[in-house]
GROMACS .gro file of C-alpha atoms in nm:
model
  285
    1UNK     CA    1  -1.188   1.743   2.876
    2UNK     CA    2  -0.877   1.783   2.662
    3UNK     CA    3  -0.891   1.916   2.307
    4UNK     CA    4  -0.712   1.818   2.032
    5UNK     CA    5  -0.449   2.066   1.904
    6UNK     CA    6  -0.389   2.109   1.517
    7UNK     CA    7  -0.184   1.885   1.337
    8UNK     CA    8   0.179   1.888   1.358
    9UNK     CA    9   0.509   1.727   1.225
   10UNK     CA   10   0.646   1.460   1.409
   11UNK     CA   11   0.983   1.382   1.482
   12UNK     CA   12   1.185   1.126   1.696
   13UNK     CA   13   1.052   1.282   2.021
   14UNK     CA   14   0.746   1.127   1.908
   15UNK     CA   15   0.868   0.803   1.803
   16UNK     CA   16   0.745   0.568   2.090
   17UNK     CA   17   0.353   0.738   2.049
   18UNK     CA   18   0.402   0.663   1.662
   19UNK     CA   19   0.499   0.321   1.687
   20UNK     CA   20   0.229   0.239   1.961
   21UNK     CA   21  -0.047   0.354   1.668
   22UNK     CA   22   0.123   0.152   1.422
   23UNK     CA   23   0.142  -0.176   1.633
   24UNK     CA   24  -0.250  -0.121   1.731
   25UNK     CA   25  -0.337  -0.222   1.383
   26UNK     CA   26  -0.036  -0.393   1.212
   27UNK     CA   27  -0.219  -0.493   0.892
   28UNK     CA   28  -0.383  -0.141   0.825
   29UNK     CA   29  -0.066   0.035   0.892
   30UNK     CA   30   0.196  -0.197   0.700
   31UNK     CA   31   0.272   0.089   0.426
   32UNK     CA   32   0.379   0.347   0.671
   33UNK     CA   33   0.514   0.125   0.939
   34UNK     CA   34   0.726  -0.057   0.704
   35UNK     CA   35   0.918   0.287   0.618
   36UNK     CA   36   0.923   0.439   0.999
   37UNK     CA   37   1.065   0.087   1.126
   38UNK     CA   38   1.332   0.105   0.847
   39UNK     CA   39   1.445   0.489   0.871
   40UNK     CA   40   1.242   0.650   1.173
   41UNK     CA   41   1.055   0.975   1.145
   42UNK     CA   42   1.327   1.218   0.967
   43UNK     CA   43   1.119   1.345   0.668
   44UNK     CA   44   1.430   1.357   0.422
   45UNK     CA   45   1.496   0.962   0.475
   46UNK     CA   46   1.139   0.899   0.507
   47UNK     CA   47   1.002   1.050   0.174
   48UNK     CA   48   0.741   1.209   0.350
   49UNK     CA   49   0.638   1.359   0.695
   50UNK     CA   50   0.408   1.187   0.935
   51UNK     CA   51   0.152   1.425   1.105
   52UNK     CA   52  -0.027   1.377   1.426
   53UNK     CA   53  -0.290   1.524   1.658
   54UNK     CA   54  -0.261   1.468   1.999
   55UNK     CA   55  -0.431   1.613   2.340
   56UNK     CA   56  -0.320   1.963   2.401
   57UNK     CA   57  -0.036   1.988   2.580
   58UNK     CA   58   0.125   1.635   2.566
   59UNK     CA   59   0.392   1.553   2.380
   60UNK     CA   60   0.688   1.310   2.367
   61UNK     CA   61   0.541   1.070   2.607
   62UNK     CA   62   0.168   1.119   2.545
   63UNK     CA   63  -0.070   0.934   2.311
   64UNK     CA   64  -0.176   1.021   1.944
   65UNK     CA   65  -0.545   1.032   1.867
   66UNK     CA   66  -0.467   1.083   1.519
   67UNK     CA   67  -0.194   0.995   1.255
   68UNK     CA   68  -0.137   1.041   0.877
   69UNK     CA   69   0.140   1.002   0.636
   70UNK     CA   70   0.226   1.259   0.375
   71UNK     CA   71   0.423   1.156   0.107
   72UNK     CA   72   0.409   1.011  -0.262
   73UNK     CA   73   0.078   0.876  -0.117
   74UNK     CA   74  -0.141   1.049   0.144
   75UNK     CA   75  -0.236   0.766   0.429
   76UNK     CA   76  -0.438   0.871   0.708
   77UNK     CA   77  -0.415   0.597   0.972
   78UNK     CA   78  -0.610   0.734   1.258
   79UNK     CA   79  -0.835   1.016   1.313
   80UNK     CA   80  -1.211   1.148   1.414
   81UNK     CA   81  -1.342   1.428   1.199
   82UNK     CA   82  -1.176   1.731   1.379
   83UNK     CA   83  -0.817   1.545   1.348
   84UNK     CA   84  -0.924   1.506   0.968
   85UNK     CA   85  -1.002   1.841   0.931
   86UNK     CA   86  -0.668   1.957   1.120
   87UNK     CA   87  -0.478   1.734   0.845
   88UNK     CA   88  -0.643   1.877   0.581
   89UNK     CA   89  -0.577   2.249   0.661
   90UNK     CA   90  -0.209   2.150   0.688
   91UNK     CA   91  -0.231   1.969   0.346
   92UNK     CA   92  -0.383   2.257   0.212
   93UNK     CA   93  -0.095   2.512   0.293
   94UNK     CA   94   0.097   2.365   0.003
   95UNK     CA   95   0.021   2.227  -0.340
   96UNK     CA   96  -0.119   1.861  -0.368
   97UNK     CA   97   0.201   1.626  -0.407
   98UNK     CA   98   0.075   1.279  -0.373
   99UNK     CA   99  -0.077   1.058  -0.647
  100UNK     CA  100  -0.322   0.905  -0.453
  101UNK     CA  101  -0.490   0.880  -0.090
  102UNK     CA  102  -0.528   0.530   0.042
  103UNK     CA  103  -0.585   0.376   0.364
  104UNK     CA  104  -0.859   0.294   0.637
  105UNK     CA  105  -1.175   0.366   0.466
  106UNK     CA  106  -1.306   0.573   0.740
  107UNK     CA  107  -1.000   0.809   0.747
  108UNK     CA  108  -0.961   0.832   0.371
  109UNK     CA  109  -1.303   0.928   0.299
  110UNK     CA  110  -1.327   1.155   0.588
  111UNK     CA  111  -1.011   1.325   0.485
  112UNK     CA  112  -1.151   1.347   0.096
  113UNK     CA  113  -1.447   1.518   0.228
  114UNK     CA  114  -1.231   1.809   0.357
  115UNK     CA  115  -0.987   1.818   0.051
  116UNK     CA  116  -1.227   1.776  -0.233
  117UNK     CA  117  -1.333   2.105  -0.301
  118UNK     CA  118  -0.964   2.220  -0.330
  119UNK     CA  119  -0.797   1.886  -0.477
  120UNK     CA  120  -1.106   1.753  -0.672
  121UNK     CA  121  -1.225   1.600  -0.905
  122UNK     CA  122  -1.052   1.298  -0.839
  123UNK     CA  123  -0.966   1.091  -1.106
  124UNK     CA  124  -1.148   0.774  -0.946
  125UNK     CA  125  -1.300   0.733  -0.589
  126UNK     CA  126  -1.263   0.347  -0.463
  127UNK     CA  127  -1.463   0.357  -0.152
  128UNK     CA  128  -1.494  -0.005  -0.064
  129UNK     CA  129  -1.153  -0.212  -0.053
  130UNK     CA  130  -1.158  -0.506   0.178
  131UNK     CA  131  -0.854  -0.547   0.350
  132UNK     CA  132  -0.750  -0.913   0.388
  133UNK     CA  133  -0.504  -1.084   0.582
  134UNK     CA  134  -0.380  -1.428   0.640
  135UNK     CA  135  -0.137  -1.570   0.896
  136UNK     CA  136  -0.145  -1.934   0.854
  137UNK     CA  137  -0.057  -2.198   0.543
  138UNK     CA  138  -0.262  -2.088   0.265
  139UNK     CA  139  -0.541  -2.338   0.187
  140UNK     CA  140  -0.431  -2.382  -0.200
  141UNK     CA  141  -0.149  -2.559  -0.344
  142UNK     CA  142   0.147  -2.309  -0.399
  143UNK     CA  143   0.258  -2.299  -0.762
  144UNK     CA  144   0.616  -2.470  -0.764
  145UNK     CA  145   0.708  -2.269  -1.071
  146UNK     CA  146   0.651  -1.924  -0.891
  147UNK     CA  147   0.970  -1.784  -0.745
  148UNK     CA  148   1.141  -1.439  -0.682
  149UNK     CA  149   1.278  -1.279  -1.004
  150UNK     CA  150   1.625  -1.248  -1.069
  151UNK     CA  151   1.745  -0.899  -1.133
  152UNK     CA  152   1.897  -1.009  -1.481
  153UNK     CA  153   1.509  -1.101  -1.558
  154UNK     CA  154   1.414  -0.696  -1.532
  155UNK     CA  155   1.371  -0.618  -1.892
  156UNK     CA  156   1.160  -0.972  -1.926
  157UNK     CA  157   0.977  -0.879  -1.622
  158UNK     CA  158   0.901  -0.482  -1.684
  159UNK     CA  159   0.596  -0.556  -1.957
  160UNK     CA  160   0.429  -0.755  -1.723
  161UNK     CA  161   0.431  -0.502  -1.444
  162UNK     CA  162   0.349  -0.195  -1.693
  163UNK     CA  163   0.056  -0.387  -1.834
  164UNK     CA  164  -0.066  -0.471  -1.454
  165UNK     CA  165  -0.024  -0.108  -1.346
  166UNK     CA  166  -0.246  -0.007  -1.656
  167UNK     CA  167  -0.496  -0.254  -1.610
  168UNK     CA  168  -0.528  -0.170  -1.211
  169UNK     CA  169  -0.470   0.182  -1.191
  170UNK     CA  170  -0.561   0.290  -1.532
  171UNK     CA  171  -0.279   0.528  -1.674
  172UNK     CA  172   0.043   0.444  -1.795
  173UNK     CA  173   0.353   0.418  -1.537
  174UNK     CA  174   0.583   0.563  -1.795
  175UNK     CA  175   0.415   0.863  -1.866
  176UNK     CA  176   0.610   1.194  -1.793
  177UNK     CA  177   0.973   1.022  -1.783
  178UNK     CA  178   0.964   0.772  -2.023
  179UNK     CA  179   0.906   0.485  -1.737
  180UNK     CA  180   1.233   0.577  -1.564
  181UNK     CA  181   1.085   0.596  -1.207
  182UNK     CA  182   0.879   0.309  -1.247
  183UNK     CA  183   1.156   0.088  -1.391
  184UNK     CA  184   1.347   0.169  -1.074
  185UNK     CA  185   1.079   0.111  -0.840
  186UNK     CA  186   1.040  -0.244  -1.001
  187UNK     CA  187   1.438  -0.295  -0.990
  188UNK     CA  188   1.448  -0.244  -0.623
  189UNK     CA  189   1.143  -0.478  -0.542
  190UNK     CA  190   1.331  -0.728  -0.734
  191UNK     CA  191   1.685  -0.663  -0.591
  192UNK     CA  192   1.492  -0.704  -0.256
  193UNK     CA  193   1.364  -1.015  -0.356
  194UNK     CA  194   1.004  -0.894  -0.319
  195UNK     CA  195   0.892  -0.949  -0.688
  196UNK     CA  196   0.763  -1.301  -0.777
  197UNK     CA  197   0.662  -1.442  -1.101
  198UNK     CA  198   0.629  -1.775  -1.307
  199UNK     CA  199   0.807  -1.765  -1.621
  200UNK     CA  200   0.700  -1.992  -1.934
  201UNK     CA  201   0.953  -1.923  -2.157
  202UNK     CA  202   1.011  -1.549  -2.207
  203UNK     CA  203   0.636  -1.495  -2.115
  204UNK     CA  204   0.550  -1.382  -1.749
  205UNK     CA  205   0.221  -1.604  -1.678
  206UNK     CA  206   0.169  -1.498  -1.312
  207UNK     CA  207   0.339  -1.197  -1.098
  208UNK     CA  208   0.317  -1.020  -0.774
  209UNK     CA  209   0.510  -0.837  -0.525
  210UNK     CA  210   0.535  -0.764  -0.158
  211UNK     CA  211   0.475  -0.381  -0.196
  212UNK     CA  212   0.535  -0.279   0.182
  213UNK     CA  213   0.677  -0.517   0.452
  214UNK     CA  214   0.692  -0.421   0.825
  215UNK     CA  215   0.833  -0.651   1.083
  216UNK     CA  216   0.494  -0.820   1.117
  217UNK     CA  217   0.318  -0.807   0.818
  218UNK     CA  218   0.388  -0.817   0.419
  219UNK     CA  219   0.135  -0.657   0.195
  220UNK     CA  220   0.095  -0.824  -0.156
  221UNK     CA  221   0.032  -0.622  -0.459
  222UNK     CA  222   0.028  -0.615  -0.824
  223UNK     CA  223  -0.122  -0.970  -0.873
  224UNK     CA  224  -0.152  -1.022  -1.248
  225UNK     CA  225  -0.201  -1.334  -1.465
  226UNK     CA  226  -0.141  -1.309  -1.845
  227UNK     CA  227  -0.492  -1.254  -2.007
  228UNK     CA  228  -0.425  -1.569  -2.235
  229UNK     CA  229  -0.388  -1.754  -1.907
  230UNK     CA  230  -0.658  -1.653  -1.724
  231UNK     CA  231  -0.897  -1.880  -1.556
  232UNK     CA  232  -0.641  -2.172  -1.518
  233UNK     CA  233  -0.592  -2.147  -1.163
  234UNK     CA  234  -0.258  -1.945  -1.193
  235UNK     CA  235  -0.391  -1.679  -0.968
  236UNK     CA  236  -0.455  -1.895  -0.650
  237UNK     CA  237  -0.160  -2.110  -0.711
  238UNK     CA  238   0.066  -1.817  -0.753
  239UNK     CA  239  -0.049  -1.621  -0.495
  240UNK     CA  240  -0.053  -1.895  -0.241
  241UNK     CA  241   0.323  -1.907  -0.323
  242UNK     CA  242   0.346  -1.570  -0.232
  243UNK     CA  243   0.166  -1.624   0.097
  244UNK     CA  244   0.388  -1.925   0.199
  245UNK     CA  245   0.683  -1.694   0.131
  246UNK     CA  246   0.566  -1.438   0.373
  247UNK     CA  247   0.412  -1.672   0.615
  248UNK     CA  248   0.643  -1.978   0.635
  249UNK     CA  249   0.973  -1.823   0.538
  250UNK     CA  250   0.949  -1.460   0.639
  251UNK     CA  251   0.752  -1.530   0.956
  252UNK     CA  252   0.476  -1.258   0.860
  253UNK     CA  253   0.127  -1.236   0.817
  254UNK     CA  254   0.023  -1.183   0.443
  255UNK     CA  255  -0.237  -0.911   0.372
  256UNK     CA  256  -0.355  -0.730   0.062
  257UNK     CA  257  -0.649  -0.539  -0.022
  258UNK     CA  258  -0.895  -0.578  -0.300
  259UNK     CA  259  -1.150  -0.395  -0.484
  260UNK     CA  260  -1.525  -0.479  -0.364
  261UNK     CA  261  -1.637  -0.522  -0.723
  262UNK     CA  262  -1.378  -0.759  -0.828
  263UNK     CA  263  -1.558  -1.074  -0.770
  264UNK     CA  264  -1.306  -1.324  -0.928
  265UNK     CA  265  -0.989  -1.191  -0.723
  266UNK     CA  266  -1.199  -1.185  -0.394
  267UNK     CA  267  -1.316  -1.556  -0.461
  268UNK     CA  268  -0.958  -1.658  -0.535
  269UNK     CA  269  -0.834  -1.478  -0.181
  270UNK     CA  270  -1.137  -1.657  -0.006
  271UNK     CA  271  -1.005  -1.998  -0.108
  272UNK     CA  272  -0.643  -1.932  -0.058
  273UNK     CA  273  -0.768  -1.868   0.319
  274UNK     CA  274  -0.776  -1.499   0.343
  275UNK     CA  275  -1.025  -1.311   0.574
  276UNK     CA  276  -1.128  -0.973   0.577
  277UNK     CA  277  -0.984  -0.763   0.868
  278UNK     CA  278  -1.073  -0.425   0.742
  279UNK     CA  279  -1.201  -0.182   0.506
  280UNK     CA  280  -0.946   0.026   0.296
  281UNK     CA  281  -1.026   0.322   0.045
  282UNK     CA  282  -0.818   0.495  -0.236
  283UNK     CA  283  -0.873   0.807  -0.407
  284UNK     CA  284  -0.668   0.840  -0.728
  285UNK     CA  285  -0.565   1.195  -0.889
   0.00000   0.00000   0.00000
């Protein structure tokens, strides 16, 4: 029986094997696939490293039994216990550089079990996040007033994005650099046509973004409704508008993941027509 070698840095010689893993579960792997499809496996262009474990002695044309992206987020996509231990060994050779671990729950929680003694305690562990997807038309009418945010609307949109981030993640994204990095990220999404909002005057009523987009899947993130306008159907109609844009206009499956305890959000996504296709977990530092 072939045994797994240690985790190693992957490069373009491993491209075929990496893409086979990503294609095997396009919804779960969207965040990594979007990066690899755009820039390949070069760490400098990728903004991180892709690690793999494969049967000893196979490289270049062989299969990968485990895969992990190590960058601003650590995203383990595939791997049994021995592979997760190998990823942990590699991660512990340097200081922690990621702000979170996110991905399929089995891999995230398994890797966290290997790293917790050195990287812990975590600020928060969200062990049960249903991963949901829809590839057809939404069952809820799309809000016609939800549209892509224009670049000149950044300053109107940004306060809502900050409010969403604080509410969802629990920290202010402006800490450390005064918000320059977060502002640049939001501006990038707007320029790419992947930030959506309903404006009433200068007020953002609803917002959402397509945070990652591969050739097959778009992952929706940052769904938020102004606190004074909640309970009026804006979340359903607004999210349906983003789903419609992804599925009908862009020809992709729409996906998102949600905390299991967020019953109102889960009810909205069920009404739209999302179905659960997997389970994610997130560890926040």
